[in-house]
Coordinates of C-alpha atoms in Angstrom, one line a residue:
Chain A
X15 CA 42.2 -23.9 2.0
X16 CA 41.6 -20.2 1.6
X17 CA 39.1 -21.0 -1.1
X18 CA 36.9 -22.7 1.4
X19 CA 36.3 -19.7 3.6
X20 CA 35.6 -16.1 3.0
X21 CA 37.5 -13.4 4.9
X22 CA 35.4 -10.4 5.8
X23 CA 37.8 -7.6 6.1
X24 CA 38.1 -3.8 5.9
X25 CA 39.1 -2.1 2.6
X26 CA 42.8 -1.9 3.0
X27 CA 45.5 -2.5 0.4
X28 CA 47.8 -3.6 3.1
X29 CA 45.4 -6.4 4.3
X30 CA 44.7 -7.4 0.7
X31 CA 48.5 -7.9 0.2
X32 CA 48.7 -10.4 3.0
X33 CA 46.6 -13.1 1.3
X34 CA 46.4 -14.6 -2.2
X35 CA 43.6 -16.4 -4.0
X36 CA 41.4 -15.9 -1.0
X37 CA 37.7 -15.2 -1.1
X38 CA 37.2 -11.7 0.3
X39 CA 34.1 -9.8 1.5
X40 CA 35.2 -6.2 1.8
X41 CA 33.9 -3.7 4.2
X42 CA 34.0 -0.4 2.4
X43 CA 33.4 3.1 3.8
X44 CA 30.7 5.5 2.5
X45 CA 33.4 7.7 0.9
X46 CA 35.0 4.7 -1.0
X47 CA 34.5 4.3 -4.7
X48 CA 33.3 0.7 -5.2
X49 CA 35.0 0.4 -8.5
X50 CA 38.4 1.0 -6.8
X51 CA 37.4 -1.4 -4.0
X52 CA 36.7 -4.1 -6.5
X53 CA 39.8 -3.5 -8.5
X54 CA 42.1 -3.6 -5.4
X55 CA 40.4 -6.7 -3.9
X56 CA 40.5 -8.6 -7.2
X57 CA 44.2 -7.9 -8.0
X58 CA 45.3 -11.2 -6.3
X59 CA 42.1 -12.4 -4.6
X60 CA 38.5 -13.2 -5.4
X61 CA 35.9 -10.6 -4.4
X62 CA 32.8 -12.4 -3.0
X63 CA 30.9 -9.5 -1.6
X64 CA 31.1 -5.8 -0.6
X65 CA 29.6 -4.5 2.6
X66 CA 29.0 -0.8 3.1
X67 CA 27.4 1.2 5.9
X68 CA 25.8 4.3 4.5
X69 CA 23.4 7.0 5.4
X70 CA 21.5 7.5 2.2
X71 CA 19.3 5.2 0.3
X72 CA 21.0 5.4 -3.0
X73 CA 23.4 3.4 -5.1
X74 CA 27.0 3.9 -4.1
X75 CA 29.6 5.6 -6.2
X76 CA 31.5 3.3 -8.6
X77 CA 29.0 0.5 -8.5
X78 CA 29.4 -1.7 -11.6
X79 CA 26.3 -3.5 -13.0
X80 CA 28.2 -6.8 -12.8
X81 CA 29.7 -6.1 -9.4
X82 CA 30.0 -8.8 -6.7
X83 CA 26.9 -8.5 -4.5
X84 CA 26.9 -5.4 -2.4
X85 CA 25.2 -5.3 1.0
X86 CA 24.3 -1.7 2.0
X87 CA 23.6 -1.2 5.7
X88 CA 21.4 1.8 6.6
X89 CA 19.8 3.0 9.8
X90 CA 16.5 4.0 8.0
X91 CA 15.0 4.1 4.6
X92 CA 13.5 7.5 5.1
X93 CA 10.4 8.7 3.3
X94 CA 9.2 6.7 0.2
X95 CA 8.8 9.9 -1.8
X96 CA 12.4 10.7 -1.2
X97 CA 13.7 7.6 -2.9
X98 CA 10.7 6.7 -5.2
X99 CA 12.4 8.1 -8.2
X100 CA 15.4 5.7 -7.7
X101 CA 13.4 2.5 -7.2
X102 CA 13.9 1.4 -10.8
X103 CA 17.6 1.8 -10.6
X104 CA 17.7 -0.2 -7.3
X105 CA 15.7 -3.0 -8.8
X106 CA 18.3 -3.8 -11.4
X107 CA 21.4 -3.3 -9.3
X108 CA 23.5 -6.1 -7.5
X109 CA 22.7 -4.4 -4.2
X110 CA 20.7 -5.5 -1.1
X111 CA 19.7 -2.9 1.4
X112 CA 19.7 -3.9 5.0
X113 CA 18.0 -2.0 7.9
X114 CA 17.8 -2.6 11.6
X115 CA 14.6 -4.4 12.5
X116 CA 12.3 -1.6 13.6
X117 CA 8.6 -1.3 12.6
X118 CA 9.3 1.5 10.2
X119 CA 12.1 -0.3 8.5
X120 CA 10.1 -3.5 8.2
X121 CA 7.5 -1.5 6.2
X122 CA 10.3 0.0 4.1
X123 CA 11.7 -3.5 3.3
X124 CA 8.2 -4.6 2.4
X125 CA 7.7 -1.7 0.0
X126 CA 11.1 -2.2 -1.6
X127 CA 10.6 -6.0 -2.0
X128 CA 7.1 -5.4 -3.5
X129 CA 8.8 -3.2 -6.1
X130 CA 11.4 -5.7 -7.0
X131 CA 14.3 -4.3 -4.9
X132 CA 16.5 -6.6 -2.8
X133 CA 16.2 -5.7 0.8
X134 CA 16.4 -7.2 4.3
X135 CA 16.4 -6.7 8.0
X136 CA 19.5 -6.9 10.1
X137 CA 18.3 -9.0 13.1
X138 CA 21.5 -8.8 15.0
X139 CA 20.8 -5.6 16.8
X140 CA 20.0 -5.7 20.5
X141 CA 16.8 -3.6 19.9
X142 CA 15.4 -5.8 17.2
X143 CA 11.6 -5.6 17.1
X144 CA 10.7 -9.2 16.7
X145 CA 7.0 -8.5 16.1
X146 CA 7.9 -6.2 13.2
X147 CA 10.2 -8.9 11.8
X148 CA 7.5 -11.5 12.2
X149 CA 5.0 -9.4 10.3
X150 CA 7.5 -9.0 7.5
X151 CA 8.2 -12.7 7.5
X152 CA 4.5 -13.4 7.1
X153 CA 4.4 -11.1 4.1
X154 CA 7.5 -12.7 2.6
X155 CA 6.4 -16.3 3.1
X156 CA 2.7 -16.1 2.5
X157 CA 2.2 -12.9 0.5
X158 CA -0.2 -13.1 -2.5
X159 CA 2.0 -11.5 -5.1
X160 CA 5.5 -12.3 -6.3
X161 CA 8.0 -10.0 -4.7
X162 CA 11.8 -9.9 -4.3
X163 CA 12.8 -12.5 -1.6
X164 CA 13.6 -10.8 1.7
X165 CA 16.7 -11.6 3.8
X166 CA 17.5 -13.2 6.1
X167 CA 14.4 -15.2 5.6
X168 CA 15.5 -16.4 2.1
X169 CA 18.7 -17.7 3.5
X170 CA 16.8 -19.6 6.2
X171 CA 14.4 -21.2 3.7
X172 CA 17.4 -22.4 1.6
X173 CA 18.4 -25.0 4.2
X174 CA 14.8 -25.8 5.2
X175 CA 15.4 -23.6 8.2
X176 CA 18.5 -25.3 9.5
X177 CA 20.2 -22.4 11.2
X178 CA 21.6 -20.5 8.3
X179 CA 19.8 -17.2 8.5
X180 CA 22.9 -15.3 9.8
X181 CA 24.6 -16.3 6.5
X182 CA 22.8 -13.4 5.0
X183 CA 25.1 -11.2 7.1
X184 CA 28.2 -13.4 6.3
X185 CA 28.2 -14.9 9.8
X186 CA 28.9 -18.6 10.1
X187 CA 31.7 -20.3 11.8
X188 CA 33.7 -22.4 9.4
X189 CA 32.5 -20.5 6.3
X190 CA 33.4 -16.9 7.2
X191 CA 36.2 -15.4 9.3
X192 CA 36.1 -11.8 10.3
X193 CA 39.3 -9.7 10.2
X194 CA 40.0 -6.3 11.8
X195 CA 42.4 -3.6 10.6
X196 CA 45.3 -5.1 12.5
X197 CA 44.8 -8.5 10.7
X198 CA 43.3 -10.4 13.7
X199 CA 40.8 -13.1 12.8
X200 CA 37.6 -14.1 14.7
X201 CA 34.6 -16.3 14.0
X202 CA 32.1 -13.5 14.1
X203 CA 31.8 -9.8 14.0
X204 CA 30.9 -9.8 17.7
X205 CA 33.8 -12.0 18.7
X206 CA 36.1 -9.7 16.7
X207 CA 34.8 -6.8 18.7
X208 CA 35.2 -8.8 21.9
X209 CA 38.8 -9.7 20.8
X210 CA 38.1 -13.4 20.8
X211 CA 40.6 -14.1 18.1
X212 CA 41.2 -17.4 16.3
X213 CA 44.4 -16.4 14.4
X214 CA 45.8 -13.7 12.1
X215 CA 45.5 -13.0 8.4
X216 CA 49.1 -13.8 8.0
X217 CA 48.4 -17.3 9.2
X218 CA 45.2 -17.8 7.3
X219 CA 46.5 -20.6 5.3
X220 CA 47.4 -22.6 8.4
X221 CA 44.1 -21.9 10.1
X222 CA 42.2 -25.1 11.0
X223 CA 38.8 -24.0 9.8
X224 CA 37.2 -27.4 10.5
X225 CA 38.4 -27.3 14.1
X226 CA 37.1 -23.8 14.5
X227 CA 33.7 -24.8 13.2
X228 CA 33.6 -27.8 15.4
X229 CA 34.4 -25.7 18.4
X230 CA 31.7 -23.2 17.5
X231 CA 29.2 -26.1 17.2
X232 CA 30.2 -27.4 20.6
X233 CA 29.6 -23.9 22.1
X234 CA 26.2 -23.9 20.4
X235 CA 25.3 -27.2 21.8
X236 CA 26.3 -26.3 25.3
X237 CA 23.0 -24.6 25.7
X238 CA 21.4 -28.1 26.1
X239 CA 23.2 -28.6 29.4
X240 CA 20.2 -27.0 31.0
X241 CA 16.6 -27.7 30.2
X242 CA 15.5 -24.1 30.1
X243 CA 15.6 -21.0 27.8
X244 CA 17.0 -21.8 24.3
X245 CA 17.2 -25.5 24.9
X246 CA 13.4 -25.9 25.2
X247 CA 12.6 -23.3 22.5
X248 CA 10.8 -24.7 19.5
X249 CA 12.6 -22.1 17.3
X250 CA 16.0 -23.3 18.3
X251 CA 16.5 -25.3 15.1
X252 CA 16.5 -22.2 13.0
X253 CA 18.0 -19.9 15.6
X254 CA 20.7 -22.0 17.1
X255 CA 21.9 -18.8 18.8
X256 CA 23.9 -18.1 15.7
X257 CA 23.4 -14.5 16.2
X258 CA 26.3 -13.5 18.4
X259 CA 24.3 -10.6 19.8
X260 CA 21.6 -12.8 21.3
X261 CA 21.4 -13.3 25.0
X262 CA 20.0 -16.5 26.2
X263 CA 18.1 -15.2 29.2
X264 CA 15.7 -13.0 27.4
X265 CA 16.3 -13.0 23.7
X266 CA 12.6 -12.4 22.9
X267 CA 13.0 -14.1 19.5
X268 CA 11.2 -17.4 20.3
X269 CA 7.9 -16.5 18.4
X270 CA 9.8 -15.1 15.5
X271 CA 12.2 -18.1 15.2
X272 CA 9.3 -20.5 15.5
X273 CA 7.5 -18.7 12.8
X274 CA 10.6 -18.6 10.6
X275 CA 11.0 -22.4 11.0
X276 CA 7.3 -22.9 10.0
X277 CA 7.7 -20.5 7.1
X278 CA 10.8 -22.4 5.9
X279 CA 8.8 -25.6 5.9
X280 CA 5.8 -24.0 4.2
X281 CA 8.0 -22.4 1.5
X282 CA 9.9 -25.6 0.8
X283 CA 6.6 -27.6 0.7
X284 CA 5.2 -25.2 -1.9
X285 CA 8.5 -25.5 -3.9
X286 CA 8.1 -29.3 -3.7
X287 CA 4.6 -29.2 -5.0
X288 CA 5.5 -27.2 -8.1
Chain B
X25 CA -12.9 -1.3 -8.7
X26 CA -12.6 -0.8 -4.9
X27 CA -12.5 2.6 -3.2
X28 CA -9.9 2.8 -0.6
X29 CA -10.5 5.1 2.4
X30 CA -7.2 6.4 3.5
X31 CA -8.7 8.1 6.5
X32 CA -12.2 9.0 7.8
X33 CA -11.2 12.5 8.9
X34 CA -12.6 15.2 6.8
X35 CA -12.0 19.0 6.5
X36 CA -15.6 19.7 5.6
X37 CA -19.1 19.1 7.2
X38 CA -21.3 18.8 4.1
X39 CA -25.0 18.7 5.0
X40 CA -25.6 15.8 2.6
X41 CA -22.5 13.7 3.4
X42 CA -23.4 10.1 2.3
X43 CA -20.5 8.8 4.2
X44 CA -21.6 10.4 7.5
X45 CA -23.1 7.3 9.0
X46 CA -19.9 5.4 8.4
X47 CA -17.6 8.3 9.5
X48 CA -19.6 8.7 12.8
X49 CA -19.0 5.2 13.9
X50 CA -15.3 5.1 13.1
X51 CA -12.2 6.1 14.9
X52 CA -11.6 9.5 13.4
X53 CA -7.8 9.1 14.0
X54 CA -7.5 5.9 11.9
X55 CA -5.3 6.1 8.9
X56 CA -4.7 3.2 6.5
X57 CA -1.3 1.7 7.4
X58 CA 1.4 1.0 4.8
X59 CA 1.2 -2.7 5.3
X60 CA -2.4 -2.7 4.4
X61 CA -1.9 -0.6 1.3
X62 CA 0.7 -3.1 0.1
X63 CA -1.8 -5.9 0.8
X64 CA -4.6 -4.1 -1.1
X65 CA -2.2 -3.5 -4.0
X66 CA -1.4 -7.2 -4.0
X67 CA -5.0 -8.4 -4.1
X68 CA -5.9 -5.8 -6.7
X69 CA -3.0 -6.7 -8.9
X70 CA -3.9 -10.3 -8.5
X71 CA -7.4 -9.5 -9.8
X72 CA -5.9 -7.4 -12.6
X73 CA -7.6 -4.3 -11.2
X74 CA -5.0 -1.6 -11.7
X75 CA -6.7 1.5 -10.6
X76 CA -6.3 2.8 -7.1
X77 CA -9.1 5.1 -6.0
X78 CA -8.2 7.0 -2.8
X79 CA -11.2 8.3 -0.8
X80 CA -11.8 9.7 2.6
X81 CA -12.9 11.6 4.6
X82 CA -10.3 13.7 2.9
X83 CA -7.6 11.3 1.7
X84 CA -5.0 14.0 1.5
X85 CA -5.1 14.3 5.3
X86 CA -3.3 11.0 5.5
X87 CA 0.2 11.7 6.6
X88 CA 1.7 9.5 3.8
X89 CA -0.9 10.4 1.2
X90 CA 1.7 11.5 -1.5
X91 CA 3.9 8.6 -0.7
X92 CA 0.9 6.2 -1.1
X93 CA 0.2 7.8 -4.5
X94 CA 3.9 7.5 -5.5
X95 CA 4.1 3.9 -4.4
X96 CA 0.9 3.0 -6.2
X97 CA 2.2 4.6 -9.4
X98 CA 5.5 2.8 -9.0
X99 CA 3.5 -0.5 -8.8
X100 CA 1.9 0.4 -12.1
X101 CA -1.5 1.5 -10.9
X102 CA -3.3 4.6 -12.1
X103 CA -4.4 6.6 -9.1
X104 CA -7.6 8.7 -8.7
X105 CA -7.9 10.8 -5.6
X106 CA -11.4 11.9 -4.5
X107 CA -10.7 15.2 -2.7
X108 CA -12.3 18.4 -1.5
X109 CA -9.3 20.3 -2.8
X110 CA -8.8 21.7 0.6
X111 CA -5.3 20.8 1.7
X112 CA -2.2 22.2 3.4
X113 CA 0.6 23.8 1.4
X114 CA 2.9 20.9 2.4
X115 CA 0.5 18.4 0.8
X116 CA 0.4 20.4 -2.4
X117 CA 4.2 20.6 -2.5
X118 CA 4.3 16.8 -2.1
X119 CA 1.8 16.3 -4.9
X120 CA 3.9 18.6 -7.0
X121 CA 6.9 16.3 -6.3
X122 CA 5.0 13.3 -7.3
X123 CA 4.1 14.9 -10.7
X124 CA 7.7 16.1 -11.1
X125 CA 9.6 12.9 -10.1
X126 CA 7.4 9.8 -10.8
X127 CA 7.5 8.6 -14.4
X128 CA 4.1 8.9 -16.1
X129 CA 2.5 10.6 -13.1
X130 CA 0.9 13.2 -15.4
X131 CA -1.0 10.5 -17.2
X132 CA -1.7 8.2 -14.3
X133 CA -2.5 10.5 -11.3
X134 CA -5.8 12.4 -11.4
X135 CA -8.2 14.0 -9.0
X136 CA -11.9 14.0 -8.7
X137 CA -12.6 17.2 -6.8
X138 CA -16.0 17.4 -5.2
X139 CA -16.8 21.0 -5.3
X140 CA -19.6 22.6 -3.3
X141 CA -21.3 25.8 -4.5
X142 CA -19.1 28.7 -3.3
X143 CA -22.3 30.6 -2.5
X144 CA -23.3 28.0 0.0
X145 CA -19.8 27.2 1.3
X146 CA -18.0 28.6 4.4
X147 CA -16.0 31.6 3.0
X148 CA -12.6 30.2 4.1
X149 CA -13.1 27.0 2.0
X150 CA -13.5 28.8 -1.4
X151 CA -10.0 30.2 -1.8
X152 CA -8.4 26.9 -0.6
X153 CA -10.3 25.0 -3.3
X154 CA -9.5 27.6 -5.9
X155 CA -5.8 27.5 -5.0
X156 CA -5.8 23.7 -5.5
X157 CA -7.6 24.1 -8.9
X158 CA -5.2 26.8 -9.9
X159 CA -2.3 24.5 -9.4
X160 CA -3.5 21.1 -10.5
X161 CA -6.5 22.0 -12.7
X162 CA -5.3 20.0 -15.7
X163 CA -5.5 16.8 -13.6
X164 CA -8.8 17.6 -12.0
X165 CA -12.3 16.4 -12.9
X166 CA -14.9 18.5 -11.1
X167 CA -17.6 16.7 -9.2
X168 CA -20.8 18.0 -7.7
X169 CA -23.3 16.4 -5.3
X170 CA -26.9 17.4 -5.8
X171 CA -28.7 17.8 -2.5
X172 CA -31.2 20.5 -3.1
X173 CA -33.5 21.3 -6.0
X174 CA -32.3 24.8 -6.5
X175 CA -28.7 23.7 -7.3
X176 CA -26.6 25.8 -9.6
X177 CA -23.8 24.5 -11.9
X178 CA -22.7 27.8 -13.3
X179 CA -19.7 28.1 -11.0
X180 CA -18.4 24.7 -12.2
X181 CA -18.5 25.9 -15.8
X182 CA -16.6 29.0 -14.7
X183 CA -14.0 26.9 -12.9
X184 CA -13.5 24.6 -15.9
X185 CA -12.8 27.6 -18.1
X186 CA -10.7 29.6 -15.5
X187 CA -8.5 26.7 -14.3
X188 CA -8.5 24.4 -17.3
X189 CA -10.2 21.5 -15.6
X190 CA -11.1 18.4 -17.4
X191 CA -14.2 18.9 -19.5
X192 CA -16.4 16.5 -17.6
X193 CA -18.6 17.0 -14.6
X194 CA -19.3 14.0 -12.4
X195 CA -22.8 14.5 -11.0
X196 CA -23.9 12.6 -7.9
X197 CA -27.3 12.7 -6.2
X198 CA -27.3 12.6 -2.5
X199 CA -28.9 9.6 -0.7
X200 CA -30.4 9.1 2.7
X201 CA -28.1 7.8 5.5
X202 CA -29.7 5.1 7.5
X203 CA -30.7 6.3 11.0
X204 CA -29.2 9.7 10.3
X205 CA -30.6 13.1 9.4
X206 CA -28.9 14.3 6.3
X207 CA -30.0 16.3 3.3
X208 CA -30.9 14.2 0.2
X209 CA -33.0 14.2 -2.9
X210 CA -36.3 12.3 -2.2
X211 CA -37.7 9.9 -4.7
X212 CA -40.7 12.2 -5.3
X213 CA -38.3 15.0 -6.2
X214 CA -36.2 13.1 -8.7
X215 CA -38.1 14.4 -11.7
X216 CA -37.8 18.0 -10.5
X217 CA -34.1 17.5 -9.9
X218 CA -33.7 16.1 -13.4
X219 CA -35.6 19.0 -14.9
X220 CA -33.2 21.4 -13.2
X221 CA -30.3 19.4 -14.5
X222 CA -31.7 19.5 -18.1
X223 CA -31.8 23.2 -17.8
X224 CA -28.0 23.2 -17.9
X225 CA -27.7 20.9 -20.9
X226 CA -27.3 23.8 -23.4
X227 CA -24.3 25.0 -21.4
X228 CA -22.8 21.6 -21.3
X229 CA -23.1 21.4 -25.1
X230 CA -21.9 24.9 -25.7
X231 CA -18.8 24.6 -23.6
X232 CA -18.1 21.0 -24.7
X233 CA -18.4 19.7 -21.2
X234 CA -19.7 16.2 -20.6
X235 CA -22.2 15.5 -17.8
X236 CA -21.5 12.2 -16.2
X237 CA -24.1 10.6 -13.9
X238 CA -23.0 8.8 -10.9
X239 CA -25.1 5.8 -9.7
X240 CA -28.6 6.0 -8.4
X241 CA -30.3 8.1 -11.0
X242 CA -33.7 6.5 -12.0
X243 CA -34.3 6.2 -15.7
X244 CA -38.0 7.2 -15.4
X245 CA -37.1 10.7 -14.1
X246 CA -36.6 11.5 -17.8
X247 CA -39.0 11.4 -20.7
X248 CA -37.8 9.6 -23.9
X249 CA -37.1 13.0 -25.5
X250 CA -35.1 14.2 -22.5
X251 CA -33.3 11.0 -22.5
X252 CA -32.2 11.5 -26.1
X253 CA -30.9 15.0 -25.4
X254 CA -29.1 13.8 -22.3
X255 CA -27.7 10.8 -24.2
X256 CA -26.1 13.2 -26.8
X257 CA -24.7 15.5 -24.2
X258 CA -23.2 12.6 -22.3
X259 CA -21.8 11.2 -25.5
X260 CA -23.7 8.0 -25.1
X261 CA -22.2 7.2 -21.7
X262 CA -25.4 7.3 -19.7
X263 CA -26.3 4.8 -17.1
X264 CA -29.0 4.3 -14.5
X265 CA -27.3 1.6 -12.6
X266 CA -26.1 0.7 -9.2
X267 CA -22.4 -0.1 -9.7
X268 CA -21.9 -1.8 -6.3
X269 CA -18.4 -0.5 -5.7
X270 CA -16.5 -2.0 -2.8
X271 CA -15.4 0.5 -0.2
X272 CA -12.5 -0.5 2.0
X273 CA -12.0 1.4 5.2
X274 CA -8.7 2.3 6.9
X275 CA -9.4 -0.6 9.3
X276 CA -9.7 -3.0 6.4
X277 CA -13.4 -3.3 6.8
X278 CA -15.2 -3.7 3.5
X279 CA -18.7 -2.9 2.5
X280 CA -20.4 -2.3 -0.8
X281 CA -21.1 1.4 -1.1
X282 CA -22.0 3.5 1.9
X283 CA -25.7 2.7 1.9
X284 CA -25.0 -1.0 2.4
X285 CA -22.5 -0.5 5.2
X286 CA -25.4 -0.5 7.6
X287 CA -26.4 -4.1 6.9
X288 CA -23.2 -6.0 6.6
X289 CA -19.6 -5.0 7.0
X290 CA -16.8 -7.5 6.7
X291 CA -13.1 -7.6 7.0
X292 CA -11.4 -7.8 3.6
X293 CA -9.3 -10.6 5.1
X294 CA -12.4 -12.8 5.1
X295 CA -12.1 -13.0 1.3
X296 CA -9.4 -14.5 -0.8
X297 CA -10.0 -12.2 -3.7
X298 CA -11.8 -9.0 -4.5
X299 CA -14.0 -10.9 -6.8
X300 CA -15.2 -13.0 -4.0
X301 CA -15.9 -9.9 -1.9
X302 CA -17.8 -8.4 -4.8
X303 CA -19.9 -11.6 -5.2
X304 CA -20.8 -11.5 -1.5
X305 CA -22.1 -8.0 -1.6
X306 CA -23.9 -8.6 -4.9
X307 CA -25.8 -11.3 -3.2
X308 CA -26.7 -9.0 -0.3
X309 CA -27.9 -6.4 -2.8
X310 CA -30.0 -9.0 -4.6
X311 CA -31.6 -9.9 -1.2
X312 CA -32.3 -6.2 -0.6
X313 CA -33.9 -5.8 -4.1
X314 CA -36.1 -8.8 -3.4
X315 CA -37.7 -6.8 -0.6
X316 CA -38.2 -3.8 -2.8
X317 CA -37.2 -3.5 -6.4
X318 CA -36.4 0.2 -6.3
X319 CA -37.2 3.5 -4.9
X320 CA -40.8 3.6 -6.3
X321 CA -43.5 1.0 -5.9
X322 CA -43.7 0.8 -9.7
X323 CA -40.1 -0.4 -9.8
X324 CA -41.1 -3.9 -8.8
X325 CA -42.9 -4.5 -12.1
X326 CA -40.8 -2.2 -14.3
X327 CA -39.7 -3.7 -17.6
X328 CA -36.6 -1.5 -17.8
X329 CA -35.5 -2.7 -14.4
X330 CA -36.0 -6.3 -15.4
X331 CA -33.9 -5.6 -18.6
X332 CA -31.2 -4.1 -16.3
X333 CA -31.4 -0.7 -18.1
X334 CA -32.2 0.9 -14.7
X335 CA -31.5 -0.6 -11.3
X336 CA -34.4 1.3 -9.6
X337 CA -32.4 4.1 -7.9
X338 CA -30.2 3.9 -4.9
X339 CA -30.6 1.1 -2.4
X340 CA -30.2 3.6 0.4
X341 CA -33.8 4.6 -0.1
X342 CA -35.0 1.0 0.1
X343 CA -33.0 0.4 3.2
X344 CA -34.3 3.5 4.9
X345 CA -37.9 2.4 4.1
X346 CA -37.3 -1.1 5.4
X347 CA -35.7 0.3 8.6
X348 CA -38.6 2.6 9.2
X349 CA -41.2 -0.1 8.8
X350 CA -40.1 -2.0 11.8
X351 CA -39.3 -5.7 12.0
X352 CA -41.6 -7.1 9.3
X353 CA -39.1 -8.2 6.6
X354 CA -37.0 -11.2 5.9
X355 CA -34.0 -8.9 5.4
X356 CA -32.6 -7.8 8.8
X357 CA -30.7 -4.6 9.2
X358 CA -28.0 -4.7 11.8

């Protein structure tokens, strides 16, 4: 059972000891050595990913070339000249840089992607600039030259736009559970913060993941009880209010989600033509 | 090879400025955005055109100028910056960082510094230019625009020796700006201008400096004997053509060389490729040359023009003539 889901949890030997043979996505701290994180996580579990919030656009200490994928979350990329010298290192590393969706960060993601660096926007913030995200999406889907695919767009294309874009952030009920330092489990990062728990790490093996996913799906579909807002949004198919930070009243993402859906169709159509 | 205008702001007010017409009609605050630089890099790479040529105004006034240069180098382009050399210390520090940190920047980043005669320049400009040459001289090709018949190149030879500049002087002649009043070399003065230039040939040869002619020089301004001497000094790289470079503004408007900007400006987004844009403007130029072959009446029947050895001087003269004639031509200027 534990192989079917991935537990997103903080870097803690104590937590790691509570599970065996589980897929772990470990949230490390800026001061942590990723080599040590990987060794501890892999002692009796499988390391699926590492997440790290950091303040500098640089490769983290202890990163191994064959490491599990690392998602680095930064507030801003800063000036190109400040990181230009490291771009070649970034391009070959198992790392993706994520930034909040601001106009400046959307430009930084475009630059990094055009230079072969894995990058993406974190669309979960309440201040997401959907226009900036939309411009970046346009570049990613319709740009003239090959570039490194940008997240979360690439995740959305994978399923022809069927509501998977939040998987780039390891958010999907039934596939990921989020764990806090006390071992509580929740369906999403937001629900963990809101203390909407679905169980504990100790009881992970007994957790009915399928039931949790079905309940989450039911919550998603409840939006259709009223013919307004998200239920009449053409972008709902790709959005599906998977983003726990979204508010139905004025989420502002309609144009973006519609464009993402269209881009997913277009990208897959092109793939089919090849 | 397109020229990319990073901004239309300039630090100088040259009496001959061939870009003045364009600068005057544009938002002086406009800077090329990052997104558009990436787009231009993409279409240039697609056309296998791997040289970025940054122009202005003064391109180093762009707040991200050094970052643009670093990015272009990281994309594999070589970068040529057309500058006055007048720039803030912070910009020079940024350029220094590009040279120090970006691989192969010393080979791939260069400057074409358009230098005015210090004797005719505002006094505060001269030390600023000399500071730039002092610091980056090894990466600088000096350029000079000829706009009067009494021009002097002596100061350029001195700069080359003093600051170790590249041993090549790019010589441009100034052209008329449609519906503007600027200083330029008139067709009837081309011969005298060339005579003056020939007077500097011994120094070019003695100091091993190569004169390189920009577009718009007419072949007939030189006798065969003079042409032979010039040919040797220029090491065989002598042309009397009109290169039709594409200029792309910070607002992504494109035109073919400043003289043609008066008759048809387009958005670069109207074209799928740079080649397509080039073909569009080549056709416009052909239409223009149907009206008048070149800057002299004799150009129409000139064998050398027919054989493409000379393009008949700069189209700006032809456009000015057409514009001043009134509405009697098939070619309409807008």
